Coordinates of C-alpha atoms and ligand atoms in Angstrom, one line a residue:
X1 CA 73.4 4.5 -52.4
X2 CA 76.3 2.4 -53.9
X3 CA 75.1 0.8 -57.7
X4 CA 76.4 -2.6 -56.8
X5 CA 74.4 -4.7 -55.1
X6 CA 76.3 -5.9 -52.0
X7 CA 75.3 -9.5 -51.5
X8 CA 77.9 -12.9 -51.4
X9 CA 76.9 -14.9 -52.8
X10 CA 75.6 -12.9 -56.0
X11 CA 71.7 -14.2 -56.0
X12 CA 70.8 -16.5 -59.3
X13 CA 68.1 -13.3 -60.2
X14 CA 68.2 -9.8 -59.4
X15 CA 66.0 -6.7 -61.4
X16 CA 66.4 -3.5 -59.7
X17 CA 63.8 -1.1 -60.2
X18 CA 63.6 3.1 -60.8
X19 CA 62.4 3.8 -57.3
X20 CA 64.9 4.6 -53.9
X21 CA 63.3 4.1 -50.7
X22 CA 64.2 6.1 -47.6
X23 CA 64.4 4.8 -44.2
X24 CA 65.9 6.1 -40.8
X25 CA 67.7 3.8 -39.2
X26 CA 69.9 0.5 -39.7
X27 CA 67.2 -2.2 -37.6
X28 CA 64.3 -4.2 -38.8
X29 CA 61.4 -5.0 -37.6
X30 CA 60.3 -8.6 -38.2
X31 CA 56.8 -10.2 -38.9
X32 CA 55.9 -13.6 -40.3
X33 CA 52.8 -15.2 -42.4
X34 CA 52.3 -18.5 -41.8
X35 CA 52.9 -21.3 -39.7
X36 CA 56.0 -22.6 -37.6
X37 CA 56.5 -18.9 -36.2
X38 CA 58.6 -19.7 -33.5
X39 CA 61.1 -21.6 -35.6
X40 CA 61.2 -19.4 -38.5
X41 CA 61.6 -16.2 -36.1
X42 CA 64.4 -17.6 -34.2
X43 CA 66.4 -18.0 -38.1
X44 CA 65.0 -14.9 -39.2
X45 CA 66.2 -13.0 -36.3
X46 CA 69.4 -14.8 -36.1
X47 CA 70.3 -13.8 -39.5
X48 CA 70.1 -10.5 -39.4
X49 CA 72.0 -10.9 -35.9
X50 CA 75.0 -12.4 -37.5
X51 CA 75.2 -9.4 -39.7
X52 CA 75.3 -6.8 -37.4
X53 CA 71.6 -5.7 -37.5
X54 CA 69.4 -5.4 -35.0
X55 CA 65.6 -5.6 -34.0
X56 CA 63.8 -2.5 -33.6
X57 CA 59.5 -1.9 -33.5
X58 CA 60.7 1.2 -36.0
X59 CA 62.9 -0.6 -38.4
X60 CA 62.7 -1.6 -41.7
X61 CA 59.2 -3.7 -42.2
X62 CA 60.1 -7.9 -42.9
X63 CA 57.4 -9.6 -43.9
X64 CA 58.0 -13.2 -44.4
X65 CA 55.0 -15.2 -46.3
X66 CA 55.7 -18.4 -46.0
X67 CA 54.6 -20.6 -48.6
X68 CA 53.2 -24.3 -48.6
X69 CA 55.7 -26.9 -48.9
X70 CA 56.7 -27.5 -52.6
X71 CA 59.7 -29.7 -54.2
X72 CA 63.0 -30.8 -53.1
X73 CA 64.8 -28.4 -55.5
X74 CA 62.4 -25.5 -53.7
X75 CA 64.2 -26.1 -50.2
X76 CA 66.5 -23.2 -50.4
X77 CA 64.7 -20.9 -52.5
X78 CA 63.5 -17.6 -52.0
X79 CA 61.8 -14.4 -53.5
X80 CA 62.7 -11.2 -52.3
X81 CA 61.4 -7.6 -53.2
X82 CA 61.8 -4.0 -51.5
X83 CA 58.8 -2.0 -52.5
X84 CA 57.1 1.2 -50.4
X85 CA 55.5 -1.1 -47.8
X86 CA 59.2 -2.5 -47.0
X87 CA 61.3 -6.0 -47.5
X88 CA 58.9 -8.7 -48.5
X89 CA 59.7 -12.2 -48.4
X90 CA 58.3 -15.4 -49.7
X91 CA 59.6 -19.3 -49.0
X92 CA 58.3 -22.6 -48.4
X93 CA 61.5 -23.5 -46.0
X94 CA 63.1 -22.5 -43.0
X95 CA 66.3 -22.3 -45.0
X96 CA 64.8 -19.9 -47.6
X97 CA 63.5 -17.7 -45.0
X98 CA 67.0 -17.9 -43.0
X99 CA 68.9 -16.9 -46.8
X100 CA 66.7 -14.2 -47.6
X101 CA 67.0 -12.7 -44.2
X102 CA 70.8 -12.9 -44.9
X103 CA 70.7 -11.2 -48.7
X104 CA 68.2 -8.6 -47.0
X105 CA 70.9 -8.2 -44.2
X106 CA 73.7 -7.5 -47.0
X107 CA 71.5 -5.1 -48.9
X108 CA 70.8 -3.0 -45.6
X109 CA 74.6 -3.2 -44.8
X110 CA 75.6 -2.1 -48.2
X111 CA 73.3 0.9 -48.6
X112 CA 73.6 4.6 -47.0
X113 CA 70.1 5.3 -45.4
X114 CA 68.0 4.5 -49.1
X115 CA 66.7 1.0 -50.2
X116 CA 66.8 0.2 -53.8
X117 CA 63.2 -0.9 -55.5
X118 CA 64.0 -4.9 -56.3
X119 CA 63.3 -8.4 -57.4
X120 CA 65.4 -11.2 -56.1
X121 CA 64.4 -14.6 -57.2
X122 CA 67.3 -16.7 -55.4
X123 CA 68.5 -20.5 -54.9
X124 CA 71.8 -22.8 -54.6
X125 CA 73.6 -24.4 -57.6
X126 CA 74.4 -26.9 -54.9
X127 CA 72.9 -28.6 -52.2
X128 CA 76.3 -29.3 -50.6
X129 CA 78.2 -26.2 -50.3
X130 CA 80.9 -26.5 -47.4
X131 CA 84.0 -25.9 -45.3
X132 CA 86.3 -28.1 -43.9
X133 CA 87.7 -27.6 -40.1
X134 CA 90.9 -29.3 -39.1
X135 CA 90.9 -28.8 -35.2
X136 CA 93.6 -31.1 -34.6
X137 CA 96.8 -29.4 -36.4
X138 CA 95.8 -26.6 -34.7
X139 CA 93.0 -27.0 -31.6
X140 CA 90.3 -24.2 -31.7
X141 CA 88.2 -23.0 -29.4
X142 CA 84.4 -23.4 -29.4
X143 CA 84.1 -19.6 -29.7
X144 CA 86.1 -19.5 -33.2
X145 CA 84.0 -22.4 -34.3
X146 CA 80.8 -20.6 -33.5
X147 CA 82.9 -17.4 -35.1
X148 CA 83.1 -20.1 -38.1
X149 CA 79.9 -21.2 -38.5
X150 CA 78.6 -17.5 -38.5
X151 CA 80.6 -16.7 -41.4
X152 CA 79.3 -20.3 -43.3
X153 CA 76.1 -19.1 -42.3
X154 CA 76.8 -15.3 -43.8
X155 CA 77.4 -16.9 -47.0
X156 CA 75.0 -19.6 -47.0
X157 CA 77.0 -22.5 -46.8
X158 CA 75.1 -25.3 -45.3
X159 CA 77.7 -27.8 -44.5
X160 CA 80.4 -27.7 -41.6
X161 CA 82.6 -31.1 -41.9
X162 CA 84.8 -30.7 -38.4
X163 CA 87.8 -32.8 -38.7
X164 CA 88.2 -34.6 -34.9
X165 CA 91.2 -36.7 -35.4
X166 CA 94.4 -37.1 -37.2
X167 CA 98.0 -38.0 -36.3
X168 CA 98.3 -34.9 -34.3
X169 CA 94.9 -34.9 -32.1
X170 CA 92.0 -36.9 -31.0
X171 CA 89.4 -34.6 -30.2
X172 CA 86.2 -36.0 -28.7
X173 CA 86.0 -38.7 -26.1
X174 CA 85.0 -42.2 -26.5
X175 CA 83.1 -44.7 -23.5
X176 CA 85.7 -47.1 -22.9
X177 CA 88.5 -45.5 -24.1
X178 CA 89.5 -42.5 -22.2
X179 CA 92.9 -42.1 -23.4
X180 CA 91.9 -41.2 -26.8
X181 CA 91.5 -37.6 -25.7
X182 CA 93.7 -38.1 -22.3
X183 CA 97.2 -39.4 -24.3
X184 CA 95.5 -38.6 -27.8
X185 CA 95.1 -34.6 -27.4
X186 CA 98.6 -33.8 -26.0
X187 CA 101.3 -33.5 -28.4
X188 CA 104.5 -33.7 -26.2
X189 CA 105.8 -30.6 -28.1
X190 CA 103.1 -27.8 -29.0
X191 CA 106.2 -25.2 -30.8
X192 CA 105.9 -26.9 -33.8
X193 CA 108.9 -26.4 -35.6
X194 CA 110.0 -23.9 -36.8
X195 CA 109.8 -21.9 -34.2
X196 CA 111.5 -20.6 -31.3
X197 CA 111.2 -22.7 -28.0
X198 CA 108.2 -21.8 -25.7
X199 CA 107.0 -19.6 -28.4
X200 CA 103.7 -21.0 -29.0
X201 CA 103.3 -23.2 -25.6
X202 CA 100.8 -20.3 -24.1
X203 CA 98.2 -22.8 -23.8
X204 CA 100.1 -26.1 -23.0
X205 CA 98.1 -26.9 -20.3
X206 CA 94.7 -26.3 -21.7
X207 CA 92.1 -29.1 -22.3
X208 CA 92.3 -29.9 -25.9
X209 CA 89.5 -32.2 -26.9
X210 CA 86.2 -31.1 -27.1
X211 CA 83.5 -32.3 -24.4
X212 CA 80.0 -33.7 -25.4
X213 CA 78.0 -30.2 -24.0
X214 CA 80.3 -28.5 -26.1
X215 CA 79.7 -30.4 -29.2
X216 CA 76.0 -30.2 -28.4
X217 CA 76.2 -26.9 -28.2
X218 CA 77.9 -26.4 -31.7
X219 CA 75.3 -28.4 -33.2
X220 CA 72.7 -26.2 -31.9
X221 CA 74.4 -23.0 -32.9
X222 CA 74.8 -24.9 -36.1
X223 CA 71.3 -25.8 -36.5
X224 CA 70.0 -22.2 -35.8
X225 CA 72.0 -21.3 -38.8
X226 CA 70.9 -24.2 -41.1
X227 CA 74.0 -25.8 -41.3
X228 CA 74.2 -29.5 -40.9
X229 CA 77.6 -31.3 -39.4
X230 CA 79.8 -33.9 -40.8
X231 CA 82.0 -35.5 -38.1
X232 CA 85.3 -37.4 -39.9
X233 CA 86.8 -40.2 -37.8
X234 CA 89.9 -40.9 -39.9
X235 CA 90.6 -44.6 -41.2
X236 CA 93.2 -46.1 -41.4
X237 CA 95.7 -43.5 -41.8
X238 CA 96.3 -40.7 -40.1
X239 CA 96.3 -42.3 -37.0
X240 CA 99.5 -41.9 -34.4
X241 CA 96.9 -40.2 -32.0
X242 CA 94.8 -42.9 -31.7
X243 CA 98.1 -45.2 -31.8
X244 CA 99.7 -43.3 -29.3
X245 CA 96.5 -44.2 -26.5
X246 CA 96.3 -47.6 -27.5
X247 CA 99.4 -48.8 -29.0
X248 CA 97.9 -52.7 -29.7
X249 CA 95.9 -51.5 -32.9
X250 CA 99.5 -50.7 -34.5
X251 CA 101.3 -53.3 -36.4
X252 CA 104.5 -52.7 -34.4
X253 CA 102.8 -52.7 -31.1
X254 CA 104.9 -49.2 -30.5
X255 CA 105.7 -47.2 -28.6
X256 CA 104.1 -44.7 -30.5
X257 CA 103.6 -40.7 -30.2
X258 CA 100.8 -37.8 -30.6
X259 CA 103.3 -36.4 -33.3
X260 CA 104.5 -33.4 -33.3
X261 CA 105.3 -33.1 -37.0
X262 CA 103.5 -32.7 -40.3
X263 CA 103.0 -35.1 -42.8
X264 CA 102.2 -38.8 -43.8
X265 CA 103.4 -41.5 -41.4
X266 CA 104.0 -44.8 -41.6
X267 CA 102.1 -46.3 -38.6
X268 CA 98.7 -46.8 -39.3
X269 CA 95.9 -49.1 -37.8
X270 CA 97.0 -52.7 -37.8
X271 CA 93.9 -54.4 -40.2
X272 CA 95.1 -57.9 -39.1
X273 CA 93.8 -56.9 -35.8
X274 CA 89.8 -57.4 -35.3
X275 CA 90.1 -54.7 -31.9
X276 CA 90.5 -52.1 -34.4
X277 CA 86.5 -52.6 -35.1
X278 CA 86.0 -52.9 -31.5
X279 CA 87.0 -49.2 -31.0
X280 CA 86.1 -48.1 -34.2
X281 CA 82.6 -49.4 -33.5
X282 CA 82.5 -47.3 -30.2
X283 CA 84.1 -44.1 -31.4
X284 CA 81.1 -44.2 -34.4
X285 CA 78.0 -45.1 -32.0
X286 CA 79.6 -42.0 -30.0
X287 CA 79.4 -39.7 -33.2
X288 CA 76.2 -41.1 -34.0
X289 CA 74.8 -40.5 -30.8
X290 CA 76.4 -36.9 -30.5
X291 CA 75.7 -35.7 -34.2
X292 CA 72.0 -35.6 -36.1
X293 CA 72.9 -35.2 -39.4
X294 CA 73.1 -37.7 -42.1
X295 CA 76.6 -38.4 -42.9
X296 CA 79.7 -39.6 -41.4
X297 CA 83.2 -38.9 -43.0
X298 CA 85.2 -41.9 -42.9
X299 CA 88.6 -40.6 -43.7
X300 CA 90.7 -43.0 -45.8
X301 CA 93.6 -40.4 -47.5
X302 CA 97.5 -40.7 -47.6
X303 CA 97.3 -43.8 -45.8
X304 CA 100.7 -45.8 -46.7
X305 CA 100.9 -49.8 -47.0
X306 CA 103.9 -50.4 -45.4
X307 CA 104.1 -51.6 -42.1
X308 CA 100.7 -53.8 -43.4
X309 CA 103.6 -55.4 -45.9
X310 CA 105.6 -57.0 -43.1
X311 CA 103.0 -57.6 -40.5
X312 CA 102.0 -61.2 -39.7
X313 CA 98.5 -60.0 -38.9
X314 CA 97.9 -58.4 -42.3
X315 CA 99.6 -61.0 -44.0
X316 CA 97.4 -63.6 -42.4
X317 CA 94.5 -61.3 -42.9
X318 CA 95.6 -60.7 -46.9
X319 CA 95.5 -64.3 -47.3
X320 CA 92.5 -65.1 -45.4
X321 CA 90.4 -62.6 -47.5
X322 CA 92.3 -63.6 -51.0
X323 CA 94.1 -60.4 -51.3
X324 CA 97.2 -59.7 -53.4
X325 CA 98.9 -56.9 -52.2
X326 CA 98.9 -54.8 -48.9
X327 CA 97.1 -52.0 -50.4
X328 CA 93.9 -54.1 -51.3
X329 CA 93.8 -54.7 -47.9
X330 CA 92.9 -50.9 -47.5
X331 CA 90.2 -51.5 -49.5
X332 CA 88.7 -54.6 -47.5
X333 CA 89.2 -51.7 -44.3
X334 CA 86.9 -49.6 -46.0
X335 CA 84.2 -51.9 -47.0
X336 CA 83.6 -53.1 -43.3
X337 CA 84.0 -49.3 -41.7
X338 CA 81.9 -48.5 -44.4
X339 CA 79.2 -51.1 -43.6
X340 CA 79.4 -50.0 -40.4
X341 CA 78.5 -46.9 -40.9
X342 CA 75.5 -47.7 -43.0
X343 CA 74.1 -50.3 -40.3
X344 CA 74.3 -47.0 -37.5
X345 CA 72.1 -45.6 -40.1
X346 CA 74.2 -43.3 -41.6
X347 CA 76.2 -42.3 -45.1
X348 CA 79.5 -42.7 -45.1
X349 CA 81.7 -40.3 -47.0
X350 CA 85.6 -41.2 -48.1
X351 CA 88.7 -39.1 -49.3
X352 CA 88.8 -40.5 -53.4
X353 CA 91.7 -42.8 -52.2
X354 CA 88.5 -45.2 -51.5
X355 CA 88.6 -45.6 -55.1
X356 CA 91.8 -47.3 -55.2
X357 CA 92.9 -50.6 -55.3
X358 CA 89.6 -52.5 -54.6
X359 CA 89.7 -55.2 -57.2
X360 CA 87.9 -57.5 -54.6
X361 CA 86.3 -55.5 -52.4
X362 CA 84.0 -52.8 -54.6
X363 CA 83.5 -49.8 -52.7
X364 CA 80.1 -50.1 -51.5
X365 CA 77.4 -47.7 -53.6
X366 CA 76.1 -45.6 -50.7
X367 CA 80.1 -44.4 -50.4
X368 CA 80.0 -40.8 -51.2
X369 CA 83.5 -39.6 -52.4
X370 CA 85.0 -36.5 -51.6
X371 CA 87.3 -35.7 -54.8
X372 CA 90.6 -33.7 -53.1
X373 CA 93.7 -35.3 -55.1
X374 CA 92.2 -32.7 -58.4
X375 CA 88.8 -33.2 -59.5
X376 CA 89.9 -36.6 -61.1
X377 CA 89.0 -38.9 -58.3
X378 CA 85.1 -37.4 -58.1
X379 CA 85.2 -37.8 -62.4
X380 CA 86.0 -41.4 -61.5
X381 CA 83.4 -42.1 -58.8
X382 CA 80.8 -40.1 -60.5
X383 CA 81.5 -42.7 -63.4
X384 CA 80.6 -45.7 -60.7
X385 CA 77.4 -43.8 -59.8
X386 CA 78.6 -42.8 -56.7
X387 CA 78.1 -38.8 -55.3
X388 CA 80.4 -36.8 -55.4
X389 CA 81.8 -33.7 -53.2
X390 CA 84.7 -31.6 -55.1
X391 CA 87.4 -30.4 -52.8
X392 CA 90.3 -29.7 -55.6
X393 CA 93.2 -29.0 -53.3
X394 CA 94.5 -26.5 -56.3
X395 CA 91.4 -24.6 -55.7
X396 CA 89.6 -25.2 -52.9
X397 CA 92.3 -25.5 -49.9
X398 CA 92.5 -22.4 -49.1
X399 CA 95.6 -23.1 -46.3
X400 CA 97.9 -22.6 -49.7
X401 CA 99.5 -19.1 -50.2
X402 CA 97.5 -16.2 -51.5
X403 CA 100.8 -15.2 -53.4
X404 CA 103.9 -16.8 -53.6
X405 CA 106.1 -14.8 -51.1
X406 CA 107.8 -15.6 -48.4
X407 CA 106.0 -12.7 -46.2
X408 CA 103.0 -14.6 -46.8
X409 CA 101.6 -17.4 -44.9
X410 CA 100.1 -20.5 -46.1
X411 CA 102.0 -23.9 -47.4
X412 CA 101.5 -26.1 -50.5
X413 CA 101.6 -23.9 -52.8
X414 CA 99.7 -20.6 -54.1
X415 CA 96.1 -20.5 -55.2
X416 CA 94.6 -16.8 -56.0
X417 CA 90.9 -15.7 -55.0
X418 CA 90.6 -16.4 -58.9
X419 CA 91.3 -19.4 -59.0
X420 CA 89.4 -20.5 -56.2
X421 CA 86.0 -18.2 -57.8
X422 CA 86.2 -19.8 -61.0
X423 CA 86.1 -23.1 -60.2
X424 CA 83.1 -25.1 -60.7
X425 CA 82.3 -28.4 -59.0
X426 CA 80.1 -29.1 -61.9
X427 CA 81.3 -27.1 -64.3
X428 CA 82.0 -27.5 -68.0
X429 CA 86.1 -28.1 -67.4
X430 CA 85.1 -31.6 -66.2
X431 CA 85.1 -34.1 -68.6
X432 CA 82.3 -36.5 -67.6
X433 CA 81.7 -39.3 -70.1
X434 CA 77.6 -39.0 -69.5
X435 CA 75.7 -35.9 -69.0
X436 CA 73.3 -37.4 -66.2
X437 CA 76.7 -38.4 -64.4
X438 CA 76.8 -34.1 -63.4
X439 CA 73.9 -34.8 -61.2
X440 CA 75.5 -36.8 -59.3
X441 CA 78.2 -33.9 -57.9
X442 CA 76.5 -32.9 -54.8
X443 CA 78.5 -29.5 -54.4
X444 CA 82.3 -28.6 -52.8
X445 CA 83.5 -27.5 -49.6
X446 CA 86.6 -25.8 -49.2
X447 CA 89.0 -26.9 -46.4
X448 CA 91.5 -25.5 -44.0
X449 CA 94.0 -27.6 -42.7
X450 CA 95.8 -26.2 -40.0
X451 CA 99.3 -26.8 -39.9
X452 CA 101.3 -23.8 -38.8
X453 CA 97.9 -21.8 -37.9
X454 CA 97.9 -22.4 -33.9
X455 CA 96.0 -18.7 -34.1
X456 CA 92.6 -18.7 -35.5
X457 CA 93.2 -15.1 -36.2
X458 CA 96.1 -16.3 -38.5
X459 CA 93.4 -18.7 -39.6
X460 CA 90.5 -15.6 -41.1
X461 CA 93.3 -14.4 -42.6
X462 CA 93.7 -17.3 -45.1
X463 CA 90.6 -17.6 -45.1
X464 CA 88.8 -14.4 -46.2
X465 CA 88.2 -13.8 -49.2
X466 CA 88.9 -16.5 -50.9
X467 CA 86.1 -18.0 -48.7
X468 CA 83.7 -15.7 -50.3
X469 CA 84.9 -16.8 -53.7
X470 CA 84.6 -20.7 -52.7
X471 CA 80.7 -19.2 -51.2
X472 CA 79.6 -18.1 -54.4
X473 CA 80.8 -20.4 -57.1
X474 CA 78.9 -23.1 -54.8
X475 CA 75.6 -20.9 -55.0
X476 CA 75.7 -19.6 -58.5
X477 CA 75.7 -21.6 -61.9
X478 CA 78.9 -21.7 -63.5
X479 CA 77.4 -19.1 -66.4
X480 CA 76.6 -16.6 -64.0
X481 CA 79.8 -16.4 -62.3
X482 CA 81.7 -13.0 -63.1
X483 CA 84.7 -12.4 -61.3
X484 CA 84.8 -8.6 -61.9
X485 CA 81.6 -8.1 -60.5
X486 CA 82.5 -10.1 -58.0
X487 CA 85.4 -8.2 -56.8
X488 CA 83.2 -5.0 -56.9
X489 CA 81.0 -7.0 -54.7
X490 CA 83.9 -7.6 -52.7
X491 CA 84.9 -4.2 -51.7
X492 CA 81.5 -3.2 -49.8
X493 CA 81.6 -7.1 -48.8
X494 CA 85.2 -6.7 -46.8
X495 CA 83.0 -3.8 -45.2
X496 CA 81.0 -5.9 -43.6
X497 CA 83.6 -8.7 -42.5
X498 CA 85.4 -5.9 -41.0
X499 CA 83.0 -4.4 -39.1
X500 CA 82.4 -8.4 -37.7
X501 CA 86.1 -8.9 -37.0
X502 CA 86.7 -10.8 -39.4
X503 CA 90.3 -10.6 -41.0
X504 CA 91.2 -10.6 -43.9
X505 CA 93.9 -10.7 -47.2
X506 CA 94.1 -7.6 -48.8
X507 CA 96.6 -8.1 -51.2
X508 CA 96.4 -9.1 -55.5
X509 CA 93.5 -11.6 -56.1
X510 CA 94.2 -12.9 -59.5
Ligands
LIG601 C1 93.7 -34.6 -47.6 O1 94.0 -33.4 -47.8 N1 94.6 -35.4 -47.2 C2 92.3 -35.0 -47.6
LIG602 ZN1 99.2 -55.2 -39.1

């Protein structure tokens, strides 16, 4: 029996007691108080599925009470304690039953054949605690999405924001506009540079959008692990995909191309041209009939002015809508997608460059910003009374480095296990002019973006641990993080990861 508890992310109360309880094998055996059986069994038992652990009439006694519906706040929680009679559980929430099964899953892992006498008294810092897909640098298969969404689940991250187009991929198909995934999946050159030809063309001729039953079904296996969806359609920038179908919503008129390269390019949706709503409006109706959840992302990062400078279209539009320069035209964009959004009945989330350059067209207040550019733009929006979601890009993109060497793979830069742990999306480093203005910062989700990881195995391994560290300072309060303890956590933690395939860094963390 290891000292440490094993659990990621550390619960907000733990008191172990004097006592050890044997048992004789590594399986549970469910049973349930309460109402909604069906539901709660099928999370319960999922849980300890994803961890390795299985069912047995013998195994370890699970008794989850579950507990009349209380507050919002109360929607996550859960009390936990191992006493003679076995693992008891209480919760008033499917979510709280789905967590404790998942801390009681950890425990089991972590422990030799003897169960610690303990208290657990657990729930989120955050309600938004998430991770950010990009499947169009790099196309992944359902399977490593499901892999994905069992190691959000694993660390109780409820959010899954699947990035389905940029300038290198459109990935899900639109009525009435077929070549969005037809033209808009295929890059002409799938190497990527720099690499040697042919090298990573194995799959050139694979279908690489993703079809409605397959988003359906990620949904599902999504909901069975309480994790809600957020779909991003990228506006305006980020766009050659889309261009590259339909060449009339570009200033230019192109030709334009599914690019094979990385970075910020100039050819962006032409906003002089009313189509571009036409298509916009079907591509949303298609995410909102495809996708439950609450939000949409709307994109709206590194999108440059440019071409909107010298286009007769804009330029008519600019004047038609009293608009000095091209880039308040962005902001005009962003109002009407935004509006858009709202009358499919949904939230619309931006990248913080909504904030900018909106001197005449305020960005609407049901606009939640995600804060990437440093924690600066969320300070800003938080200010406006707008939510906020904090994805630092020095902390929380965990494509950078894990060390700076050239052995190691990664781009933008380095940022340690450390550094992502201790940041806090909340947390006293941010200087917000009014206490009540913290309330307002909904969580984080860390983010991989994909360029130069066409193997999702290349993928864990950027990933893990740092997405541990990113799972816990979304769960714990910024005075209860401890990085030591966390890396002692960490070693029986990798364990576990291991024994699910999971790969992982193994080098310095701080
Ligand atoms: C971003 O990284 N461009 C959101
Ligand atoms: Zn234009």
């Amino acid at each position: 029996m290891n000292d440490t508890l094993t659990i990621i992310p550390k619960p907000f109360y733990i008191q172990k007691g004097s006592k050890i309880f044997k048992y004789s094998s590594k399986t549970v055996s469910l049973s349930i108080n309460g109402e909604r059986i069906e539901d709660i069994l099928k999370k319960t038992q999922t849980a300890f599925t994803l961890a390795g652990i299985q069912s047995s009439e013998n195994g370890i006694p699970v008794l989850i009470t579950l507990l009349s519906e209380k507050t919002a706040a109360d929607q996550e929680s859960y009390i936990l304690s191992i006493d003679e009679e076995g693992i008891q559980i209480q919760t008033c929430s499917a979510s709280g039953a789905f967590y404790a099964c998942i801390s009681a899953a950890q425990v089991i892992n972590g422990s030799d054949g003897e169960l610690p006498e303990l208290t657990i008294k657990d729930q989120p810092k955050h309600i938004w605690r998430g991770f950010l897909l990009d499947t169009c640098r790099s196309f992944y298969s359902t399977a490593f999405i499901k892999k994905m969404l069992d190691a959000c689940a694993l660390h109780k991250l409820n959010i899954f924001h699947w990035h389905l187009t940029d300038d290198q991929g459109w990935r899900f198909e639109v009525p009435g506009y077929p070549k969005l995934t037809e033209t808009g999946s295929v890059r002409s050159d799938l190497t990527m540079p720099p690499s040697e030809e042919g090298f990573y063309d194995e799959g050139k001729n694979i279908r690489r959008w993703y079809t409605d039953e397959e988003i359906k079904e990620i949904i599902s296996y999504a909901q069975d692990r309480c994790i809600e969806i957020i779909p991003e359609v990228e506006f305006p920038g980020h766009s050659s995909a889309l261009l590259a179908a339909y060449p009339q919503y570009g200033c230019t008129g192109g030709p334009y191309k599914v690019e094979n390269r990385w970075g910020i390019f100039p050819d962006v949706l032409c906003l002089g041209n009313d189509e571009i709503f036409t298509i916009y409006e079907a591509a949303l109706k298609k995410i909102v009939q495809l996708f439950p959840g609450k939000y949409i992302h709307i994109g709206g990062d590194e999108c440059p002015h440019e071409r909107w400078d010298v286009c007769p279209k804009c330029q008519a539009r600019m004047k038609k809508e009293g608009l000095d320069s091209a880039a308040q035209l962005q902001a005009w964009g962003t109002t009407k997608i935004a509006s858009m959004v709202a009358g499919l009945g949904k939230i619309p989330i931006g990248w913080d460059e909504v904030l900018d350059n909106n001197k005449h067209n305020a960005l609407p207040a049901n606009v939640v910003v995600q804060s990437w550019r440093g924690t600066e733009g969320g300070i800003k929006a938080a200010s406006m009374n707008h939510k906020v979601i904090m994805s630092p890009c020095d902390r929380f993109y965990l494509n950078l480095k894990n060390k700076e060497s050239f052995e190691e793979p990664g781009r933008l830069g380095v940022t340690t296990t450390k550094k992502t742990y201790t940041f806090s999306p909340a947390g006293k480093e941010l200087k917000l002019e009014k206490a009540e203005q913290r309330d307002l910062i909904l969580g984080g989700e860390c983010a991989l973006w994909t360029e130069k990881l066409p193997f999702s195995r290349n993928a864990e391994y950027l990933l893990f641990p740092r997405f541990c560290a990113a799972a816990e300072s979304l769960w714990l309060p910024e005075e209860k993080k401890d990085f030591e303890d966390f890396k002692q956590r960490l070693e029986y933690h990798k364990k576990l990861l291991h024994s699910l395939d999971y790969l992982y860094y193994e080098g310095i963390l701080e």
